[in-house]
Coordinates of C-alpha atoms in Angstrom, one line a residue:
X951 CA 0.0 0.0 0.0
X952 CA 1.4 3.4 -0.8
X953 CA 1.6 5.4 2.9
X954 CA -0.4 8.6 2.6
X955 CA 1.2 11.8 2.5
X956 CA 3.4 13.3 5.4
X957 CA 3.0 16.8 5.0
X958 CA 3.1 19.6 2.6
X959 CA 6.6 21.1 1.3
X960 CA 7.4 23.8 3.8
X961 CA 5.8 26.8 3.8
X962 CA 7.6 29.7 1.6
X963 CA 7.3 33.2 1.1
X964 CA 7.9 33.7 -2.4
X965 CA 8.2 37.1 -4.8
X966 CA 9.4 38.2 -8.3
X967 CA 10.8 41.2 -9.5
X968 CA 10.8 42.5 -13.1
X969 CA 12.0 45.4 -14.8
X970 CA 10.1 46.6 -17.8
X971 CA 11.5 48.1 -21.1
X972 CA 10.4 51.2 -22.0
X973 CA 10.4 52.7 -25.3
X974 CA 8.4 56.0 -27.6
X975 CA 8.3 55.2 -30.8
X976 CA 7.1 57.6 -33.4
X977 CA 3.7 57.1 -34.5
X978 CA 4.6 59.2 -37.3
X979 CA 7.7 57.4 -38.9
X980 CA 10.6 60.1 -37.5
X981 CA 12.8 60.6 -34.7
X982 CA 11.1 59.1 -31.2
X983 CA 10.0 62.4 -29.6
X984 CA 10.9 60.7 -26.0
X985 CA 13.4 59.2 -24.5
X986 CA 13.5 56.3 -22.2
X987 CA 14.2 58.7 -19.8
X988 CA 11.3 61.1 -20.3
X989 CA 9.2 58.3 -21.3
X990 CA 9.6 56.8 -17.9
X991 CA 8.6 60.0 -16.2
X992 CA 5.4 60.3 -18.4
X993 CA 4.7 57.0 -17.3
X994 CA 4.9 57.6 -13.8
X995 CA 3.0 61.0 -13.9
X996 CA -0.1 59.9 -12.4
X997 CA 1.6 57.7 -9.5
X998 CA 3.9 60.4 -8.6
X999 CA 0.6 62.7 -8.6
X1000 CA -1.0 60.1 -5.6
X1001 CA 2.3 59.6 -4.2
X1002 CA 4.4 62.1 -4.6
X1003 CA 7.3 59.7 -5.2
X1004 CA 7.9 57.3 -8.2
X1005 CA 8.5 54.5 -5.4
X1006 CA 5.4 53.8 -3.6
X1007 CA 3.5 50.7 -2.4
X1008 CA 0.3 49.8 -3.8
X1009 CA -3.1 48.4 -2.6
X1010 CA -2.0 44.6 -4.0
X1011 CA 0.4 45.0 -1.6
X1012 CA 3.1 44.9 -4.4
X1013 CA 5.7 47.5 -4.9
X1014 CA 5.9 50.2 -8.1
X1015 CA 9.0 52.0 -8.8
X1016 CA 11.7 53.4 -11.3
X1017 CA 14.6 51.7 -10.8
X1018 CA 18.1 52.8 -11.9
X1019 CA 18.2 53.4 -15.6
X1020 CA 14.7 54.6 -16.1
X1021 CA 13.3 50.6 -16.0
X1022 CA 9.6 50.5 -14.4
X1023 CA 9.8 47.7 -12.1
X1024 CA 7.2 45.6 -10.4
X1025 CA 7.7 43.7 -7.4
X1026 CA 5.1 41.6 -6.6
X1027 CA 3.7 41.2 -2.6
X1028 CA 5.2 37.7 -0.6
X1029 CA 3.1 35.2 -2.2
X1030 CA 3.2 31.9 -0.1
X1031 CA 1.1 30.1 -3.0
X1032 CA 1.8 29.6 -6.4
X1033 CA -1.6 30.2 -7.8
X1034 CA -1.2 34.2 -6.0
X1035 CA 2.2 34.4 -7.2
X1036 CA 0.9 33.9 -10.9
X1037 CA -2.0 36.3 -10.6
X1038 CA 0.4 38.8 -8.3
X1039 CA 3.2 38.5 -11.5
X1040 CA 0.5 39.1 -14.2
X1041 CA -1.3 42.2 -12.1
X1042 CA 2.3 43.8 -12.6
X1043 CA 1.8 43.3 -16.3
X1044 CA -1.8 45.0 -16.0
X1045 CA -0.6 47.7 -14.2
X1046 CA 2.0 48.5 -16.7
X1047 CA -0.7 48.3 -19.7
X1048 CA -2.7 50.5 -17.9
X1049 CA 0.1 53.3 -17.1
X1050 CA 0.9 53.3 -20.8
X1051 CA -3.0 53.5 -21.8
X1052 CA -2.8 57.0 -19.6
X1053 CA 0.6 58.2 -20.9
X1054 CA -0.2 57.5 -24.5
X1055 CA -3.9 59.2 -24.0
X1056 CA -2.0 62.5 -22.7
X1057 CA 0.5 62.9 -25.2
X1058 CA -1.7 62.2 -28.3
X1059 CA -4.1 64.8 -26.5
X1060 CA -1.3 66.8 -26.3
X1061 CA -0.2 66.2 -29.8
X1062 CA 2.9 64.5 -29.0
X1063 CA 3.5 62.3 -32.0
X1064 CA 4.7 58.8 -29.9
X1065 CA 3.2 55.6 -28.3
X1066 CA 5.3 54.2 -25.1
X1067 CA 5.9 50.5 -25.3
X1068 CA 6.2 48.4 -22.3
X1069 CA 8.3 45.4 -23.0
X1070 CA 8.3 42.4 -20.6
X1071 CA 12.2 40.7 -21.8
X1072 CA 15.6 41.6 -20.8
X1073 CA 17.5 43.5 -23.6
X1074 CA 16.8 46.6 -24.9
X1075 CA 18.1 47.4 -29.2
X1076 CA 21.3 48.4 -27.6
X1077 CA 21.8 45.0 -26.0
X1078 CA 21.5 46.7 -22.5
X1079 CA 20.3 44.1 -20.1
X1080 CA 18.0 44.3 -17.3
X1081 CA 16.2 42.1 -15.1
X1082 CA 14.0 39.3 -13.5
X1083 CA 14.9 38.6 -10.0
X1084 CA 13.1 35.8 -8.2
X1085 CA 13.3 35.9 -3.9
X1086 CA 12.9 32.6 -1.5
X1087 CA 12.7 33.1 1.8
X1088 CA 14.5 30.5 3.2
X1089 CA 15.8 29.6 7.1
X1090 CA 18.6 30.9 8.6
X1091 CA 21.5 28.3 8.6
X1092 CA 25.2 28.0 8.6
X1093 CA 25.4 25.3 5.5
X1094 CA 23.2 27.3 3.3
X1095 CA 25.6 28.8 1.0
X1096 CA 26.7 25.6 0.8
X1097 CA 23.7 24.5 -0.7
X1098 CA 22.9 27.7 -2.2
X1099 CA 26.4 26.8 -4.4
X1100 CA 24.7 23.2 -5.4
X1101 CA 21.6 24.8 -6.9
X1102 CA 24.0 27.1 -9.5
X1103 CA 24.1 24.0 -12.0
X1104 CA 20.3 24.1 -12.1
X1105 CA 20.4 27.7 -12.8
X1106 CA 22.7 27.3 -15.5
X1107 CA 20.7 24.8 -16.8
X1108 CA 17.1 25.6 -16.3
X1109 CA 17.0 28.0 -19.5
X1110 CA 16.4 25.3 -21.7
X1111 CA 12.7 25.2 -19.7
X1112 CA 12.2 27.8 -18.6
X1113 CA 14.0 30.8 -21.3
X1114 CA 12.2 33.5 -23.4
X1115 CA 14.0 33.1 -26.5
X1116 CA 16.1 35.0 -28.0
X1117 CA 17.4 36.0 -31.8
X1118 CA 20.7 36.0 -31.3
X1119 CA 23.0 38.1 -33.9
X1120 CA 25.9 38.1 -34.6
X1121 CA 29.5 36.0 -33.6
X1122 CA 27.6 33.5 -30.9
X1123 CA 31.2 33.0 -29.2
X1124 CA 31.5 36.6 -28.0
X1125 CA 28.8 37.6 -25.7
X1126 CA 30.2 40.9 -25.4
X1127 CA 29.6 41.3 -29.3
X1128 CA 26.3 42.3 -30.3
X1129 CA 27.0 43.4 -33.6
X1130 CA 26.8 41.0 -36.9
X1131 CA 30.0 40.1 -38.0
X1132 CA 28.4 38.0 -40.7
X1133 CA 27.0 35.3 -38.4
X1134 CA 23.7 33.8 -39.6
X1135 CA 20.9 35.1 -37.0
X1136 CA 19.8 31.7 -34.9
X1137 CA 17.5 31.5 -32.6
X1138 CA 18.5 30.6 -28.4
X1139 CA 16.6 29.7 -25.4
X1140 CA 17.4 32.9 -23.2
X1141 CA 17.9 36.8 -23.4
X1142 CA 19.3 36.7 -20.2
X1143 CA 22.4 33.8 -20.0
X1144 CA 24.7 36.1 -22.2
X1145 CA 24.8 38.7 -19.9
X1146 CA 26.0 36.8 -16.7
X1147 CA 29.6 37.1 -15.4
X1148 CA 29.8 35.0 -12.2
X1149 CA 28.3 32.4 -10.1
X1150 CA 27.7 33.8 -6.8
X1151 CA 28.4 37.3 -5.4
X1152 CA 27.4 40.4 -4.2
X1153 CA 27.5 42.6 -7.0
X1154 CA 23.9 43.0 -9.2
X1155 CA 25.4 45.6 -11.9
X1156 CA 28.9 45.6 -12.1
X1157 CA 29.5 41.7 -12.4
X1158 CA 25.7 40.1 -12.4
X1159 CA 26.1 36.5 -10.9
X1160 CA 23.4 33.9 -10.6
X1161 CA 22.6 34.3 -7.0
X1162 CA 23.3 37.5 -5.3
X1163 CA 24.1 37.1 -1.4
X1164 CA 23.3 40.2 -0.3
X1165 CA 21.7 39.4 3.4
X1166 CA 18.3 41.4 3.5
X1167 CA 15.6 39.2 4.0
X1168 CA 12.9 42.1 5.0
X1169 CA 11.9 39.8 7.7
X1170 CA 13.6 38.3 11.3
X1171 CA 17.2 38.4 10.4
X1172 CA 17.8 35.6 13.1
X1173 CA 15.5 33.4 11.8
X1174 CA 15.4 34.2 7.9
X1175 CA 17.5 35.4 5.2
X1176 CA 16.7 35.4 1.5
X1177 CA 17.8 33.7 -1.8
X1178 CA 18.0 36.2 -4.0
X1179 CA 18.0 35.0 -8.1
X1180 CA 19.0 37.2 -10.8
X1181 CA 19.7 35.0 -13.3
X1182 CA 16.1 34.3 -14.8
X1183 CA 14.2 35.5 -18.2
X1184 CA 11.1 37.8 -18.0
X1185 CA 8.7 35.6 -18.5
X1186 CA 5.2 36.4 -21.0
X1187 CA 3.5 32.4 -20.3
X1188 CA 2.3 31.4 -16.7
X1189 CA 3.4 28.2 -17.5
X1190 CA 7.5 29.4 -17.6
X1191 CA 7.0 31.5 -14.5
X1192 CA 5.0 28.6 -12.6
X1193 CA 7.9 26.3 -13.5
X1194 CA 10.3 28.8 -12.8
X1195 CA 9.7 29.8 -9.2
X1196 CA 7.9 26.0 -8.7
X1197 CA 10.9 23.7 -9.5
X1198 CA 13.0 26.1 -7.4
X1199 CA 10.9 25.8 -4.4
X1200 CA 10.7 21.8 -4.6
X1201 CA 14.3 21.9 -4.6
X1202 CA 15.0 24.2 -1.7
X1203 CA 12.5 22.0 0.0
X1204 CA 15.0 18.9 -0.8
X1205 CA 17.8 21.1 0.4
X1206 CA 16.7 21.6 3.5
X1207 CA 15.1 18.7 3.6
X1208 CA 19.0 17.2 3.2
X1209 CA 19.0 16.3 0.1
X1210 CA 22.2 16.8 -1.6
X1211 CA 22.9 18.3 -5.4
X1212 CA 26.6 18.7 -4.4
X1213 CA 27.9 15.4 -6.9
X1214 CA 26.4 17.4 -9.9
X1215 CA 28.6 20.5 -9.5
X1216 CA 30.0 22.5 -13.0
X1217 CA 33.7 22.9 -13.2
X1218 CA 33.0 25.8 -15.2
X1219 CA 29.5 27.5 -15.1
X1220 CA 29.6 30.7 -16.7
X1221 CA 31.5 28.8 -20.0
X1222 CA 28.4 25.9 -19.1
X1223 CA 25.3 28.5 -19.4
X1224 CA 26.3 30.1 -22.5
X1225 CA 26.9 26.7 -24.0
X1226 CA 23.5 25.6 -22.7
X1227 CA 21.9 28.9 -24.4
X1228 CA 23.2 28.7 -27.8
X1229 CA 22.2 24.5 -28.5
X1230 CA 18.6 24.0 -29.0
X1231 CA 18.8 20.0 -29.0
X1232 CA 20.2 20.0 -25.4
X1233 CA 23.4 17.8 -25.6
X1234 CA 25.9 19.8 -24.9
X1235 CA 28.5 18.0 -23.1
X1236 CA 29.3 20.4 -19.7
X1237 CA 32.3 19.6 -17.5
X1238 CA 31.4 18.8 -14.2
X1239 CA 33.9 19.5 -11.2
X1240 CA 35.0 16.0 -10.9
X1241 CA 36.0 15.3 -14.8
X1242 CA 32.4 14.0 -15.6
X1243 CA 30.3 15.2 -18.5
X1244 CA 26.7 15.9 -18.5
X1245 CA 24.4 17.0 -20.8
X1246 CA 21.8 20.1 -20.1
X1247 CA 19.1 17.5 -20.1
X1248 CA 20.8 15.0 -18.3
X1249 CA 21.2 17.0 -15.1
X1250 CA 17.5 18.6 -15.3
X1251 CA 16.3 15.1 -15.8
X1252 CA 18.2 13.9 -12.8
X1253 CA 17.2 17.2 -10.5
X1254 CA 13.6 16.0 -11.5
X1255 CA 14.3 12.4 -10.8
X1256 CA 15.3 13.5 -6.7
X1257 CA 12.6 16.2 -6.3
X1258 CA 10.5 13.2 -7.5
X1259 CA 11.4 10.8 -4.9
X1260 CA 11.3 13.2 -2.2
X1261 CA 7.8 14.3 -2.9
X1262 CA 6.4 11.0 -3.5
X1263 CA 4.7 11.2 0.0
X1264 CA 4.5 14.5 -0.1
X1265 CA 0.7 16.2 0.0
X1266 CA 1.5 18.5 -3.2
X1267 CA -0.9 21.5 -4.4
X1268 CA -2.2 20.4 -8.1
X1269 CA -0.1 23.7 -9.5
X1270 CA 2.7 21.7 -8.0
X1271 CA 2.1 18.2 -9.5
X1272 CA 1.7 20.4 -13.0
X1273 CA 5.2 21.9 -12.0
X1274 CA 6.5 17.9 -11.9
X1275 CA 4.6 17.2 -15.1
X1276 CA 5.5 20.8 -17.4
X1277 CA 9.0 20.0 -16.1
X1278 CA 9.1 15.9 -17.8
X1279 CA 7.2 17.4 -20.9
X1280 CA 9.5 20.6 -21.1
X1281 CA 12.6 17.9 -21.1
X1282 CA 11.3 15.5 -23.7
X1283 CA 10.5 18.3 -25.7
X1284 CA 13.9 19.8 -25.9
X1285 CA 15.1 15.5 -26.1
X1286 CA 12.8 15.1 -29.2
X1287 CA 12.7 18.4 -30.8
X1288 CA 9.7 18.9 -30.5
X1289 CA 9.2 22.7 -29.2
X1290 CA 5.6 22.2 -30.8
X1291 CA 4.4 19.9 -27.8
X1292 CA 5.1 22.3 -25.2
X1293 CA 4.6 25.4 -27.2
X1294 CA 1.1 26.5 -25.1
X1295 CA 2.9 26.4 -21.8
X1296 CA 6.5 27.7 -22.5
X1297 CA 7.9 30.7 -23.8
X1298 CA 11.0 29.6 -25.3
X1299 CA 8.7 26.9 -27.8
X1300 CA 5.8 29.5 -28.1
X1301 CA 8.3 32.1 -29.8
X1302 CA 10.1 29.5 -31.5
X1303 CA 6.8 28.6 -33.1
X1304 CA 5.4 32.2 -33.5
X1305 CA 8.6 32.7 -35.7
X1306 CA 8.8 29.8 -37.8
X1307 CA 4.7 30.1 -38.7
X1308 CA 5.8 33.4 -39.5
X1309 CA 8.7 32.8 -41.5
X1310 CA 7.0 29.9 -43.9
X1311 CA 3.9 32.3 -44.3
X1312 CA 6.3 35.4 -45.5
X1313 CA 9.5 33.7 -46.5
X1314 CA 11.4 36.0 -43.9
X1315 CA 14.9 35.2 -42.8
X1316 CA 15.9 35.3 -39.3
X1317 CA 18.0 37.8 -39.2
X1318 CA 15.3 40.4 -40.9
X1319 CA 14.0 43.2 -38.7
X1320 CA 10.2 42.5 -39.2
X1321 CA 11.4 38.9 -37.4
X1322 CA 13.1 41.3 -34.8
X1323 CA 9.8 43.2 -34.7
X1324 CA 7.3 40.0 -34.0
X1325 CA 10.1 38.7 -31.2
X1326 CA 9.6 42.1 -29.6
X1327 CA 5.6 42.0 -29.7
X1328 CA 5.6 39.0 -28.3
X1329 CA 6.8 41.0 -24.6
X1330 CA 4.9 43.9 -25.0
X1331 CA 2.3 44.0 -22.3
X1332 CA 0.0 46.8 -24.1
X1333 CA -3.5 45.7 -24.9
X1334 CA -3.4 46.6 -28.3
X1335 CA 0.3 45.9 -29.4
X1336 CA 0.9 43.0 -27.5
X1337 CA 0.7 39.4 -28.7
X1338 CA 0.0 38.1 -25.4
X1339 CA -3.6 38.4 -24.6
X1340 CA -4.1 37.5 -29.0
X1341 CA -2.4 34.4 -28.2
X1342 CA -4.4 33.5 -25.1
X1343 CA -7.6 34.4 -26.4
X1344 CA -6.8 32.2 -29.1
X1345 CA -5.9 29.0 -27.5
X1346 CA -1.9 29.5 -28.1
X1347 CA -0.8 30.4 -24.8
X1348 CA -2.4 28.8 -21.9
X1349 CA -3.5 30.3 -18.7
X1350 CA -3.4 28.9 -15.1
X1351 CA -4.8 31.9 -13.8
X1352 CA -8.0 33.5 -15.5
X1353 CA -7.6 37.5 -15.9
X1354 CA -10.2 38.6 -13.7
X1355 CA -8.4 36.9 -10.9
X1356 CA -5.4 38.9 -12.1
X1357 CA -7.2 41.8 -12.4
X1358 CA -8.3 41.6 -8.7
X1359 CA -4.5 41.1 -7.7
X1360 CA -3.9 44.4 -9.0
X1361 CA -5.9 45.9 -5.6
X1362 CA -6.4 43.0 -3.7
X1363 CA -3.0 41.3 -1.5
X1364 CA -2.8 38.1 -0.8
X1365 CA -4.6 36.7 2.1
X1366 CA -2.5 34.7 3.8
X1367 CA 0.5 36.7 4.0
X1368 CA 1.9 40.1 5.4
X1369 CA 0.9 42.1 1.9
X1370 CA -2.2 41.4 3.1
X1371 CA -1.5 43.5 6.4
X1372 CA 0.0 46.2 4.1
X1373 CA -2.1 46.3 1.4
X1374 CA -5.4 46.4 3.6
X1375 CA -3.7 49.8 4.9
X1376 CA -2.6 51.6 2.4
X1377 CA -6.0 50.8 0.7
X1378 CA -7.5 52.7 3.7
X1379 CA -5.0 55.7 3.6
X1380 CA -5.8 56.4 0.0
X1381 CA -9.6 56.3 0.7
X1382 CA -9.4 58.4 3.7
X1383 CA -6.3 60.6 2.5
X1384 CA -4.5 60.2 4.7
X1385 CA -0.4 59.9 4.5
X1386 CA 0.6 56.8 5.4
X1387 CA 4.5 55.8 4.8
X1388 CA 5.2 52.1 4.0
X1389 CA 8.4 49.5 3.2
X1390 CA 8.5 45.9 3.0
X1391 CA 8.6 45.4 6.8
X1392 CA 7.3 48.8 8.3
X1393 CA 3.9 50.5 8.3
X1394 CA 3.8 54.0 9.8
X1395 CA 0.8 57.2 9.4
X1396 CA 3.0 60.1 8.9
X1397 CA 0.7 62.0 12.0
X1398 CA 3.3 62.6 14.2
X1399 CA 1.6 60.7 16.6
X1400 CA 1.0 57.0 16.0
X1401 CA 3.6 54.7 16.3
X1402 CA 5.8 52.7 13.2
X1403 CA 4.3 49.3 13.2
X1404 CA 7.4 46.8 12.1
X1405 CA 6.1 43.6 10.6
X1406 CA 8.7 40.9 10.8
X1407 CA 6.9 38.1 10.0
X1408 CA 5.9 37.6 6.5
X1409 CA 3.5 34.8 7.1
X1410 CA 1.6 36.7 9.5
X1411 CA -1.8 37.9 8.0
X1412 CA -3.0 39.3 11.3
X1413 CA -1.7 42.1 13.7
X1414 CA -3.8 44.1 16.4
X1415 CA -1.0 46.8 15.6
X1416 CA -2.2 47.1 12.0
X1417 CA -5.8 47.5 13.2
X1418 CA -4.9 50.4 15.9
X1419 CA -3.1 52.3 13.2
X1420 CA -6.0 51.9 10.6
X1421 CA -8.2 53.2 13.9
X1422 CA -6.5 55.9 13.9
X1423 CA -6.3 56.4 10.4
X1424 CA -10.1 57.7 11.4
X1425 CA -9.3 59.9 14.2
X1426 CA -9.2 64.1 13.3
X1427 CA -5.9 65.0 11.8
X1428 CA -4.8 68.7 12.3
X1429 CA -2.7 68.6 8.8
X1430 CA -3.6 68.2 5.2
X1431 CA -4.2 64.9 4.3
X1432 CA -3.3 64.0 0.7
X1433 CA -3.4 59.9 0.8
X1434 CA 0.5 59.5 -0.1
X1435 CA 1.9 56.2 0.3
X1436 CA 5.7 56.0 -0.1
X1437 CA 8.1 54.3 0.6
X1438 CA 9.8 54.7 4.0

């Protein structure tokens, strides 16, 4: 008889961060009339005018900002369940769309000639990167860099899954080579594996590794700290971001569970996960650290094989037992070359497909801007330029998450976590105006009265302290109330 399940994988608090592209192209065929720069500060326009700050908090509980280089970035709330992390990472998408449906209305009433883009991938014409960072909270132990080191393979390798796609131009050998040296154009699983120059480190710009170690957990430093991934694509189909952040959390739970990915080490990663970018079969032979080769598919086939066994009597969520099943389908798809069979669920496949269907109906090379063109649509989040929703609609992409539970993420945190604690406040500032200042971990109503509430538990969903300050939050306030929410 098979023994009946033990328990659930632990408990996680889970979040993504994306930076979006922005662009202003001319709708009239000239020179863009914006910059990235200025087009960024349109965008923002109305959220600085509720704010008064381009870094604020929002009723989802997620946070909305410009980061450095003029890239809007969404950062979702702590999701401690996948299906709320998919609906959390799409409301970011949403509220992009619907900042550049504003901006675009104002300047064509203004008769600025120029429509912004917002662009969901990780390279801009340039080849200036930015990024997709994913954040585990995991517990505070002394072997966890250890392990933290083990998982680097499967980040090096996980493209091949879970990757955008990418036409690459250009000498393929020389990363630091945009330019077309005569090259043919081909087509690789990830915008974002070129860009990487190290393993593990500190650093996010200067040298971007695969797992940044900086030590802010925005929780209990004693009994947290946070895995902080910068290595992943942006990704357009729930089915990459729910394998994504879903295989990674089954493996921590092995980790730390003591399972051990230590005998499947690279010798040479950063060599290994450009290698692993530029072959579309898979079978790459990469050096492991004690002489051994392995193939890109070997070693995700034998990740899956031990997050298998340790979850047989596990009590899994059915987003997790599709995690296990995309994962065995993504492989054999990549093992047969097949990128048809997994081309609903996967961005790599779905662009690879879009492309080709394109490029037999128009005889288009590779290479050829209007190819260039489609790649790009397929990121950008706007309702009417954007292949997204098209493909959805029309059976091509599939969705885990409906949008009108998406749409509800936009205002609505999760409920089982601290966003929910933040978000149901700042909700209640902006209706009553009032100014309330908020971070990942502190609440405070800018009064000069009430005291900063610090929540450091981030699967806490309930806090008298919360409630007093939203009492209060009623009480007469001597100054101007505006309903700003910033961050602290």
């Amino acid at each position: 008889m098979t023994a009946p399940p033990s328990r659930r994988p632990a408990r996680r608090i889970i979040g993504v961060e994306t930076e979006y592209g922005i662009t202003c192209a001319s709708t009239t065929g000239g020179i863009p009339p914006l910059d990235a720069d200025h087009a960024a500060r349109e965008l923002f326009e109305p959220v600085v005018r509720l704010g008064r700050s381009s870094n604020v908090f929002t009723r989802g509980g997620a946070r909305l900002y410009l980061d450095v280089g003029s890239h809007p970035e969404f950062a979702t709330a702590e999701c401690d369940e996948l299906a709320d992390l998919l609906a959390q990472d799409r409301a970011g998408e949403i509220t992009m769309a619907d900042l550049a449906e504003q901006a675009n209305t104002r300047l064509e009433q203004r008769g600025v000639p120029g429509r912004i883009h917002l662009l969901k991938n990780n390279l801009d014409a340039e080849g200036t990167g930015f990024g997709c960072h994913e954040n585990y909270l995991v517990r505070r132990r002394g072997d966890f860099w250890n392990d933290a080191r083990t998982l680097v393979p499967h980040l090096v390798t996980r493209q091949i899954l879970v990757g955008a796609g990418h036409i690459l131009l250009g000498d393929p050998n020389d990363p630091n080579d945009p330019s077309d040296h005569g090259a043919p154009a081909r087509y690789v699983f990830s915008q974002r594996a070129d860009q990487m120059e190290d393993a593990v480190s500190s650093a996010t710009t200067r040298s971007r590794p695969l797992i940044n170690t900086r030590d802010e957990p925005h929780a209990d430093a004693e009994l947290y700290r946070r895995m902080h991934v910068i290595v992943g694509d942006s990704n357009i189909a729930q089915g990459s971001t729910l394998l994504k952040v879903g295989a990674m959390d089954l493996l921590l739970d092995y980790l730390e569970e003591g399972g051990s990915l230590a005998d499947l080490q690279l010798a040479f990663p950063m060599r290994a996960i450009r290698d692993t970018c530029h072959d579309l079969t898979g079978t790459v032979a990469l050096e492991l650290a004690d002489g051994r080769t392995i193939t890109p598919v070997e070693l995700q086939a034998e990740h899956l094989v031990r997050v298998r066994e340790h979850v047989r009597n596990l009590d899994l969520s059915d987003l997790q037992h599709h995690v296990l099943d995309l994962w065995e389908r993504g492989l054999e798809a990549v093992r047969s070359g097949r990128p048809q069979d997994v081309a609903t669920d996967l961005d790599w496949a779905a662009k690879h497909q879009l492309l080709a269907r394109y490029a037999e109906r128009t005889g288009a090379e590779l290479g050829e801007p209007r190819m260039a063109r489609l790649a790009l649509a397929y990121h950008d989040v706007s309702r009417s330029d954007g292949l997204r929703l098209k493909l959805e609609r029309a059976g091509l992409l599939r969705r885990l998450i409906d949008e009108q539970a998406c749409g509800t993420a936009v205002d609505t945190p999760p409920a089982t976590t601290r966003a929910h604690l933040r978000g149901t406040a700042i909700g209640r500032a902006q209706d009553l105006r009032r100014d309330l200042s908020a971070d990942w971990v502190n609440l405070r109503l800018d009064d000069g009265r009430t005291r900063l509430v610090a929540l450091r538990d981030p699967f806490n969903a309930v806090d008298e302290r919360v409630d007093v300050l939203m009492a209060a939050m009623d009480a007469p306030d001597e100054t101007l109330a505006t309903g700003m929410t910033t961050g602290v």
